[in-house]
XYZ file of C-alpha atoms in Angstrom:
483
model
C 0.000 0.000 0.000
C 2.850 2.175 0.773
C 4.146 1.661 -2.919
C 0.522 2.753 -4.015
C -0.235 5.885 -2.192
C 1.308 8.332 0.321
C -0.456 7.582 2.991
C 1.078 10.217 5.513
C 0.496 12.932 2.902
C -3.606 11.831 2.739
C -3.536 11.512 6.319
C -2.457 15.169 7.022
C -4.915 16.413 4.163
C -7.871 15.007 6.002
C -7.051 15.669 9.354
C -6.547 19.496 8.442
C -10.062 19.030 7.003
C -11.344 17.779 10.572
C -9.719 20.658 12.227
C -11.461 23.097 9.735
C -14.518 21.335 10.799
C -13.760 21.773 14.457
C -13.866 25.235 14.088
C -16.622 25.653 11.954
C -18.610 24.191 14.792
C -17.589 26.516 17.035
C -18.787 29.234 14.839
C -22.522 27.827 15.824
C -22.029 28.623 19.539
C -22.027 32.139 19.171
C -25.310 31.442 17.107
C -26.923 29.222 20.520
C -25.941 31.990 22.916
C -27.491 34.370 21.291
C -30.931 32.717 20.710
C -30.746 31.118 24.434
C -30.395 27.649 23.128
C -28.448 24.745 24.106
C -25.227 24.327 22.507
C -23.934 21.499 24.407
C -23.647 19.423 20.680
C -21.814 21.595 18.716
C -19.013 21.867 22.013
C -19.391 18.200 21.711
C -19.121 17.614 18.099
C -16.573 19.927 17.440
C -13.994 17.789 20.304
C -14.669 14.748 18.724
C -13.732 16.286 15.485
C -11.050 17.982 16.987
C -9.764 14.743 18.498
C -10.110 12.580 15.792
C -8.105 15.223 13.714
C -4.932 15.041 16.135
C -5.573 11.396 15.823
C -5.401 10.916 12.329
C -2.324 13.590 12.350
C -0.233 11.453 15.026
C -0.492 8.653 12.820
C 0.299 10.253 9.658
C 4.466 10.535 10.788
C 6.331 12.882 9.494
C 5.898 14.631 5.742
C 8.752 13.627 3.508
C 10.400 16.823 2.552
C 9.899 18.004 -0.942
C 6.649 15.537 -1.572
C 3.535 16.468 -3.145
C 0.303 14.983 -3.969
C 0.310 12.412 -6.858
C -2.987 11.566 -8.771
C -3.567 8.481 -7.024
C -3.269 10.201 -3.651
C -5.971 13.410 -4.660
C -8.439 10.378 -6.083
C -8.593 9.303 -2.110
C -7.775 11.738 -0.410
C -10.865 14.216 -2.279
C -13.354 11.349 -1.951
C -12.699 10.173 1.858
C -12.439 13.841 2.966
C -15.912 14.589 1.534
C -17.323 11.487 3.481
C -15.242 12.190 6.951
C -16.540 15.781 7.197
C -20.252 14.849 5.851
C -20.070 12.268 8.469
C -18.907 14.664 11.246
C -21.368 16.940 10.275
C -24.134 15.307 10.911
C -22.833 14.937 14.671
C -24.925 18.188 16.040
C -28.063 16.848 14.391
C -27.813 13.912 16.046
C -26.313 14.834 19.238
C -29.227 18.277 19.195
C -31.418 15.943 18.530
C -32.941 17.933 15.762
C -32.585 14.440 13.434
C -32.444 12.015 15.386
C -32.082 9.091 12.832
C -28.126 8.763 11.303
C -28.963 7.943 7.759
C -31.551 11.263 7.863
C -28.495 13.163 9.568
C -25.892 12.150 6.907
C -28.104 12.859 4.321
C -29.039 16.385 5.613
C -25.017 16.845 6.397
C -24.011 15.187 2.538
C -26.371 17.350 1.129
C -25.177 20.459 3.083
C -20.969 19.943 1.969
C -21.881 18.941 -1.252
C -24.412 21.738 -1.636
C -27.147 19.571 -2.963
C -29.798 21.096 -1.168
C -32.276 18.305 -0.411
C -33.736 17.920 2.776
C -34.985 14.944 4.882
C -36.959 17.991 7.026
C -40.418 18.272 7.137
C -41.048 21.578 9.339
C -37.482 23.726 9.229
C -38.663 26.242 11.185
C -39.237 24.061 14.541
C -35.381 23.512 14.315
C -33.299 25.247 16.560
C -31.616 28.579 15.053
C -27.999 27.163 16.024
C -28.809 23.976 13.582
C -29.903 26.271 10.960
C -27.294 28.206 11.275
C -24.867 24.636 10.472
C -26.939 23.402 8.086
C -26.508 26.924 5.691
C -22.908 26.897 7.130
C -21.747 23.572 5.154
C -23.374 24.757 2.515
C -20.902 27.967 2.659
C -18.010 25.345 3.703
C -18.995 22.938 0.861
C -19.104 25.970 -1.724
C -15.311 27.004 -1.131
C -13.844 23.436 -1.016
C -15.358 22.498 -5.128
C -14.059 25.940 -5.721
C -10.606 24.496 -4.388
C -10.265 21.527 -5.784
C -12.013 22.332 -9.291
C -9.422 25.852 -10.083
C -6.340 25.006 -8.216
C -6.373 21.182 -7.540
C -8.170 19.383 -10.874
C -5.870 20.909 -13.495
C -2.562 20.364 -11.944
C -3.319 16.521 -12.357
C -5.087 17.495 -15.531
C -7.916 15.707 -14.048
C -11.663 15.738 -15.867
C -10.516 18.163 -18.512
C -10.181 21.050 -16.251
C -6.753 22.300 -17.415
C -8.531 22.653 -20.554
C -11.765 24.312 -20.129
C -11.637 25.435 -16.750
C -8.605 27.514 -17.042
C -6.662 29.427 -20.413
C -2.875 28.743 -20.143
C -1.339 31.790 -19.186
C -3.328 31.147 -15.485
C -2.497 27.915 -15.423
C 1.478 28.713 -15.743
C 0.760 31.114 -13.358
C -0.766 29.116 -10.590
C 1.812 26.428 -9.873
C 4.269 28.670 -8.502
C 1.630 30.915 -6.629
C -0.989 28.286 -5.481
C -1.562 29.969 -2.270
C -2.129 33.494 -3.735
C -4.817 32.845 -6.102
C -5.966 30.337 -3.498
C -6.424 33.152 -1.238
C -8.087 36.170 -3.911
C -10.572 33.254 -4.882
C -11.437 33.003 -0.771
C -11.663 36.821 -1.049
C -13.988 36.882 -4.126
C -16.074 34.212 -2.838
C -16.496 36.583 0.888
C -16.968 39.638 -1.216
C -20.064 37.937 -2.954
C -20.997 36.676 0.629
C -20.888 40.318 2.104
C -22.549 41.712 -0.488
C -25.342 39.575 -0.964
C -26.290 39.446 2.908
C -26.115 43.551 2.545
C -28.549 43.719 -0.286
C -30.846 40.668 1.081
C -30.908 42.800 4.871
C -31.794 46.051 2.433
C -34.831 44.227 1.737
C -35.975 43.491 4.587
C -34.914 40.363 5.794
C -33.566 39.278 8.776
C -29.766 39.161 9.203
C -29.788 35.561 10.517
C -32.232 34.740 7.244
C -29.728 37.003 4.655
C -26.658 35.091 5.929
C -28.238 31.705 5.662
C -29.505 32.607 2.006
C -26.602 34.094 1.317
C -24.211 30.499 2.220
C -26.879 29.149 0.468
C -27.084 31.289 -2.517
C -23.245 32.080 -3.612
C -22.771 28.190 -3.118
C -25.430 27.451 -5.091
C -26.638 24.836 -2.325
C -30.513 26.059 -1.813
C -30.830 25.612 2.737
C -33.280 27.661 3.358
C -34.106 28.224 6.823
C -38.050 28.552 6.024
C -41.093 25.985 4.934
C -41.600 27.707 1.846
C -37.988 28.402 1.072
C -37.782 31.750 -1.084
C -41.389 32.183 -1.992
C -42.578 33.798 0.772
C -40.522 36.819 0.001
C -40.844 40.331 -1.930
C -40.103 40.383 -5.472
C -36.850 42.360 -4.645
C -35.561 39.417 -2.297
C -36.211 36.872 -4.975
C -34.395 38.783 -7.374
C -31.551 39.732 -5.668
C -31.254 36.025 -5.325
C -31.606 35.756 -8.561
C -28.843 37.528 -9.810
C -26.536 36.272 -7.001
C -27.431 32.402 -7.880
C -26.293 33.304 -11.303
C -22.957 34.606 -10.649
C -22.416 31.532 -8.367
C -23.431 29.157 -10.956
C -20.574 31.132 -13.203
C -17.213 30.178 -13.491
C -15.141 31.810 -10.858
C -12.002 32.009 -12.842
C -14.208 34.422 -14.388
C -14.449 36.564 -11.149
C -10.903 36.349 -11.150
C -10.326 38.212 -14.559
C -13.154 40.960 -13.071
C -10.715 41.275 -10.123
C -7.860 41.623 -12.254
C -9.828 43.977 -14.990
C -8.900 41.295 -17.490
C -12.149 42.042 -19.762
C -10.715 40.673 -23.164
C -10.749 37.186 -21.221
C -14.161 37.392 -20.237
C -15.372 38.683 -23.597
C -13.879 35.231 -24.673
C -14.843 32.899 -22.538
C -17.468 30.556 -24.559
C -18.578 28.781 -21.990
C -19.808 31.962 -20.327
C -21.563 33.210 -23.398
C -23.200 29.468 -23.667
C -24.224 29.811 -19.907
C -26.393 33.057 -20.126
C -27.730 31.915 -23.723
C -29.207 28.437 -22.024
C -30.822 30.502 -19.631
C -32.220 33.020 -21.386
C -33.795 30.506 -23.869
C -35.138 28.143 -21.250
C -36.111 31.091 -19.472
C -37.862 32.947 -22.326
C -39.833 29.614 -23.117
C -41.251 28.830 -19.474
C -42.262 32.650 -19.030
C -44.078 32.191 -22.719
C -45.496 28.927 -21.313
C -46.693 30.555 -17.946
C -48.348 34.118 -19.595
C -50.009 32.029 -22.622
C -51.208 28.824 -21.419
C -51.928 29.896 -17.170
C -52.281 33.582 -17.906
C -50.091 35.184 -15.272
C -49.266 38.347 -15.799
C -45.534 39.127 -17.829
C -43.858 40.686 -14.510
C -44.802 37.395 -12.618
C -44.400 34.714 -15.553
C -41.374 36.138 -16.213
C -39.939 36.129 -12.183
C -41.750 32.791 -11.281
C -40.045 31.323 -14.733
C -36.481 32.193 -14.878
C -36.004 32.023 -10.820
C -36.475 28.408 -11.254
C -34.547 28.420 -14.442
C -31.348 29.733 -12.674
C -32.011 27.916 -9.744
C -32.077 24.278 -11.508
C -29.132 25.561 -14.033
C -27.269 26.736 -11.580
C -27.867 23.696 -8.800
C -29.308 26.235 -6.122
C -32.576 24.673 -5.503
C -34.327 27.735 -3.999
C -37.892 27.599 -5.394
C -40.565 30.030 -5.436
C -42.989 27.725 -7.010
C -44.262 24.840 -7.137
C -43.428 23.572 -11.029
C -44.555 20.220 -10.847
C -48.288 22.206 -10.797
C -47.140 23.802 -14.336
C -48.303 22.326 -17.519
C -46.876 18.799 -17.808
C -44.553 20.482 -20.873
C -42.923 23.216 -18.565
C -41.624 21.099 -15.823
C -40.526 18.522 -17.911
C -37.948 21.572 -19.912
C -37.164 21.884 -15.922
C -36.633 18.229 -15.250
C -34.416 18.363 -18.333
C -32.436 21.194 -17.201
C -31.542 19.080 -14.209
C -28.763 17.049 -16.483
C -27.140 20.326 -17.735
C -25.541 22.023 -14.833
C -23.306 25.370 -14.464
C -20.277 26.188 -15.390
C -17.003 24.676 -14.523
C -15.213 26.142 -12.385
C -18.348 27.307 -10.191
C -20.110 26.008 -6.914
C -22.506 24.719 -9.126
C -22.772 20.898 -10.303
C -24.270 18.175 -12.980
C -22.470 17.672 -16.167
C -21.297 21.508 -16.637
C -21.708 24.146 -19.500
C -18.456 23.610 -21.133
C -19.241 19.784 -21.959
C -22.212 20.033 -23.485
C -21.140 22.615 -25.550
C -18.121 20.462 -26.548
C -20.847 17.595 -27.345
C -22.689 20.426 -29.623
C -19.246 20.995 -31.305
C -18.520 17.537 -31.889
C -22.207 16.983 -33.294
C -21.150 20.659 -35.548
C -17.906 19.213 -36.468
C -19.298 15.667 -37.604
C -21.759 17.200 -39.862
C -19.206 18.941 -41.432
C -16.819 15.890 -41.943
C -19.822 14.505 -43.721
C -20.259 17.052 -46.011
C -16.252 17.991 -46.379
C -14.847 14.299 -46.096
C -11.287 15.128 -46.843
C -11.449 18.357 -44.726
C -9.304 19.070 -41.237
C -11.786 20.081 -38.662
C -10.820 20.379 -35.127
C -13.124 20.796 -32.245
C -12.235 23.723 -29.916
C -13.089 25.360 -27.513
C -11.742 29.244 -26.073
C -9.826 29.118 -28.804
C -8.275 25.666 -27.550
C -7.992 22.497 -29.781
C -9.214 19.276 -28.114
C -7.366 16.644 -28.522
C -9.046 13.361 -29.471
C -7.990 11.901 -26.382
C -9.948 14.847 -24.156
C -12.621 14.937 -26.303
C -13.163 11.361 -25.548
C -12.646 11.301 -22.276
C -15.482 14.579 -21.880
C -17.906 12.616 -24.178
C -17.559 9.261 -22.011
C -18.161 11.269 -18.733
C -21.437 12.493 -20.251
C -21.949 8.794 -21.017
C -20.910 7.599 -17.448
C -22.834 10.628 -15.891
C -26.083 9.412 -17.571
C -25.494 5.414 -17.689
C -25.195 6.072 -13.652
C -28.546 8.571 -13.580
C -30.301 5.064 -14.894
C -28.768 2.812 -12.816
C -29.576 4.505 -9.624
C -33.011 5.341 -11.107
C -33.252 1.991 -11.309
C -32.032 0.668 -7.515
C -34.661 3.462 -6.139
C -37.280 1.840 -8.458
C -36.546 -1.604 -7.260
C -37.079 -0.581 -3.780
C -40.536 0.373 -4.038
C -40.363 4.364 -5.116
C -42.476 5.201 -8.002
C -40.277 6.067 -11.087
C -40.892 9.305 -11.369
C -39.862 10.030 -7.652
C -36.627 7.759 -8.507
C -35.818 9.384 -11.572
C -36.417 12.644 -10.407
C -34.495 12.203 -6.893
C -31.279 10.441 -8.446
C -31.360 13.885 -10.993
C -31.242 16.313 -8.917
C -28.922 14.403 -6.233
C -26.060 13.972 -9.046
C -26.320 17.385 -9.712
C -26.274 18.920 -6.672
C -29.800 20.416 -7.290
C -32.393 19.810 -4.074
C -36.146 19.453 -5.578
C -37.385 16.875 -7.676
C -40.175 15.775 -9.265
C -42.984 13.149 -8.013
C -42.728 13.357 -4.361
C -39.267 14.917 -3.775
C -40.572 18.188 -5.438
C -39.655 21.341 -4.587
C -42.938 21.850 -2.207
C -42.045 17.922 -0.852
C -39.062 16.379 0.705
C -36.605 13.299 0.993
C -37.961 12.348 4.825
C -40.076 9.659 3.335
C -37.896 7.834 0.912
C -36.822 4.171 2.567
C -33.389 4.206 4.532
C -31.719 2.246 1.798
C -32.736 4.973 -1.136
C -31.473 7.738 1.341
C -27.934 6.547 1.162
C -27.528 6.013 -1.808
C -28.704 9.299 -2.634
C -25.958 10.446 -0.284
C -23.386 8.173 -2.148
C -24.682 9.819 -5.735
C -24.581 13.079 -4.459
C -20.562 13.047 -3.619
C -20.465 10.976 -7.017
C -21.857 13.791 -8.739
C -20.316 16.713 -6.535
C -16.804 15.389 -7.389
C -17.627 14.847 -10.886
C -17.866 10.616 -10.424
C -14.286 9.702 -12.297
C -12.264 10.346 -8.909
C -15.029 8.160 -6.843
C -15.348 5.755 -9.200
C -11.763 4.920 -10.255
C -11.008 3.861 -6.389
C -12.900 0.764 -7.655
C -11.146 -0.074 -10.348
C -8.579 -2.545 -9.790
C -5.808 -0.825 -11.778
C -5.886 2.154 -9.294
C -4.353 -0.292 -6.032
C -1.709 -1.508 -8.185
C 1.954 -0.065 -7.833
């Protein structure tokens, strides 16, 4: 084993992540005091995480000078961190006993890190205002690690095609030798949105303990809300505010980055971003024709209602501020759809991402024209980078994989006694990070009623999906434990 993988290396990764976790717990007391409530689990949780952290770090030895992460050790080390601090975090629901059954409480903490966004909760409001205040918070915690690992981690092992969509090449030269810098302006973009988001949300009204929550929730595109009816009980300035905030979460942050460093000619570029505001303008655009013409709302409220549940499925938020599945059949099946195409890479966002469906669009482009120009060259780029054949096999397979694994867990659900549409619509939006449904996990529904065994693997498909399945799924192939 010690031929395979570093194991001191992995074990100091993941006991820095339980230390992180220690002291995001703490950050709840505060929360308890103030509201007069018992904090006695988060003191409790965050020791044991604290202790199992110093644990794990005395038997991880000493670092080997001069050693870095391989790609073998970042496939483990990503993929048991995720489950460690999902399974830690569901320590004050169970020790508050606000959830008092473990495979609820890892589901409500997997969805929270992974900012999914479903819920096992039938009345959130009868929780306490500490647990609330977690359950946004690893949405928030969740948010900045996929930022993390997708910009700064993914394309230095040239991992899922990130070093070629994700970033241009004069950043990527640039971030090897100053890893921590950019590290720490992406942290600082990410508060800034944060900041400004629970300023504008309090501006309108809302509570500061309800604009932080939707504002974890929001710029990390995870969808906790800490009310029943999640954003729908709100003015129309709230929801839109949300709106627009949901969208630039959804949006590449490297994108952010070049806003930060006024590098506008990058931007202007940037396909993928142009791709990611045309999908939702079009989906958009249809829905609000759908909801004036066939229901006859008014244009101001067809056009609100439509595209905040656009950007919120697109995007993987999983706010709602209507129920859809009560739209013609036609409308919230172009939702259900919308559930397999995902943000942009590069963002808090999840499912199969922008950038690889438009490369599938450019292969379909390119193969018509090899059909009509048979002896002609015609490469498939994209941002003005060729794909090799190689990449642009491995993107197209991971569309494959992504939807051969949709049907297979459809399928498990199914064979447990769910109705399809429930199954189909709960493994969706679980792979991609989403929260709603459709059948009985919609978004005015929940997970609570699903059977034990459909809950976990939910939980197992949603850290699939969050770490985009390849560096889950090669830990069991066989060629991965051999020297």
């Amino acid at each position: 084993m010690a031929g395979i993988l570093n194991i001191n290396l992995i074990l100091k990764v993941i006991s820095l992540n339980m230390f992180i976790t220690a002291i995001a717990l703490l950050i709840c007391i505060p929360v308890g005091i103030y509201y007069n409530e018992s904090t006695m689990a988060f003191i409790v949780s965050s020791v044991i995480a604290m202790v199992l952290g110093l644990i794990i770090l005395f038997f991880s030895g000493k670092r080997e000078s001069g050693y870095n992460l391989h790609v073998k050790d970042t496939f483990i080390t990503v993929t048991v961190s995720w489950l460690t601090i999902s399974l830690t975090g569901s320590l004050p629901y169970l020790l508050s006993g606000a959830i008092p059954s473990f495979s609820d409480a890892f589901f409500e903490s997997v969805s929270g890190f992974t900012t999914t966004g479903s819920s096992i909760l039938t009345d959130i409001e009868s929780l306490p205002m500490s647990v609330l205040f977690w359950r946004s918070l690893t949405h928030w915690i969740g948010g900045i690690g996929i930022i993390v690992l997708v910009i700064l981690i993914m394309p230095k092992f040239r991992i899922g095609g990130y070093h070629l969509f994700t970033l241009e090449s004069s950043l990527q030269e640039r971030i090897a030798p100053n890893v921590k810098k950019i590290g720490q302006q992406l942290l600082i973009i990410y508060i800034f949105l944060t900041v400004t988001e629970i300023i504008l949300l309090h501006l309108g009204n809302m509570s500061i303990f309800e604009s932080v929550c939707h504002a974890f929730g929001t710029v990390a595109t995870g969808g906790f809300s800490p009310r029943n009816t999640s954003i729908g009980g709100y003015s129309h300035y709230i929801q839109y505010v949300i709106m627009v905030f949901m969208m630039l979460g959804g949006a590449n942050f490297v994108i952010h980055y070049y806003i930060l460093r006024r590098e506008f000619r990058k931007i202007k570029r940037n396909e993928e971003l142009k791709f990611y505001l045309l999908v939702i303008f079009i989906i958009g655009s249809v829905i609000t024709a759908g909801l004036h013409f066939k229901m006859g709302k008014p244009v101001e409220e067809s056009f609100r209602e439509s595209f905040f549940q656009v950007i919120s499925i697109l995007t993987c938020t999983g706010f709602s501020t209507a129920d859809y599945l009560k739209w013609p059949v036609y409308l919230w099946v172009i939702l259900f759809l919308s559930m397999f195409i995902g943000g942009s890479t590069g963002s808090t966002a999840g499912g199969i991402k922008m950038a690889r469906h438009l490369i599938v669009l450019k292969n379909i482009k390119a193969t018509l024209r090899r059909i009509m120009h048979p002896n002609a060259v015609i490469p498939v780029k994209l941002n003005m980078n060729t794909i090799n054949d190689k990449m642009n096999s491995n993107i197209l397979s991971f569309v494959t994989v992504y939807l051969m694994i949709f049907v297979a867990g459809t399928l498990l659900i199914t064979f447990m006694g769910v109705d399809i549409s429930t199954s189909g619509g709960s493994v969706a939006t679980c792979m991609a990070g989403i929260g709603p449904g459709i059948g009985t996990v919609g978004p005015s529904a929940n997970f609570a009623h699903l059977p034990v065994a459909a809950k976990l693997l939910l939980s197992a498909l949603m850290i699939f999906g969050r770490l985009e399945i390849y560096p889950v799924l090669v830990l069991f192939s066989r060629d991965f434990w051999r020297s």
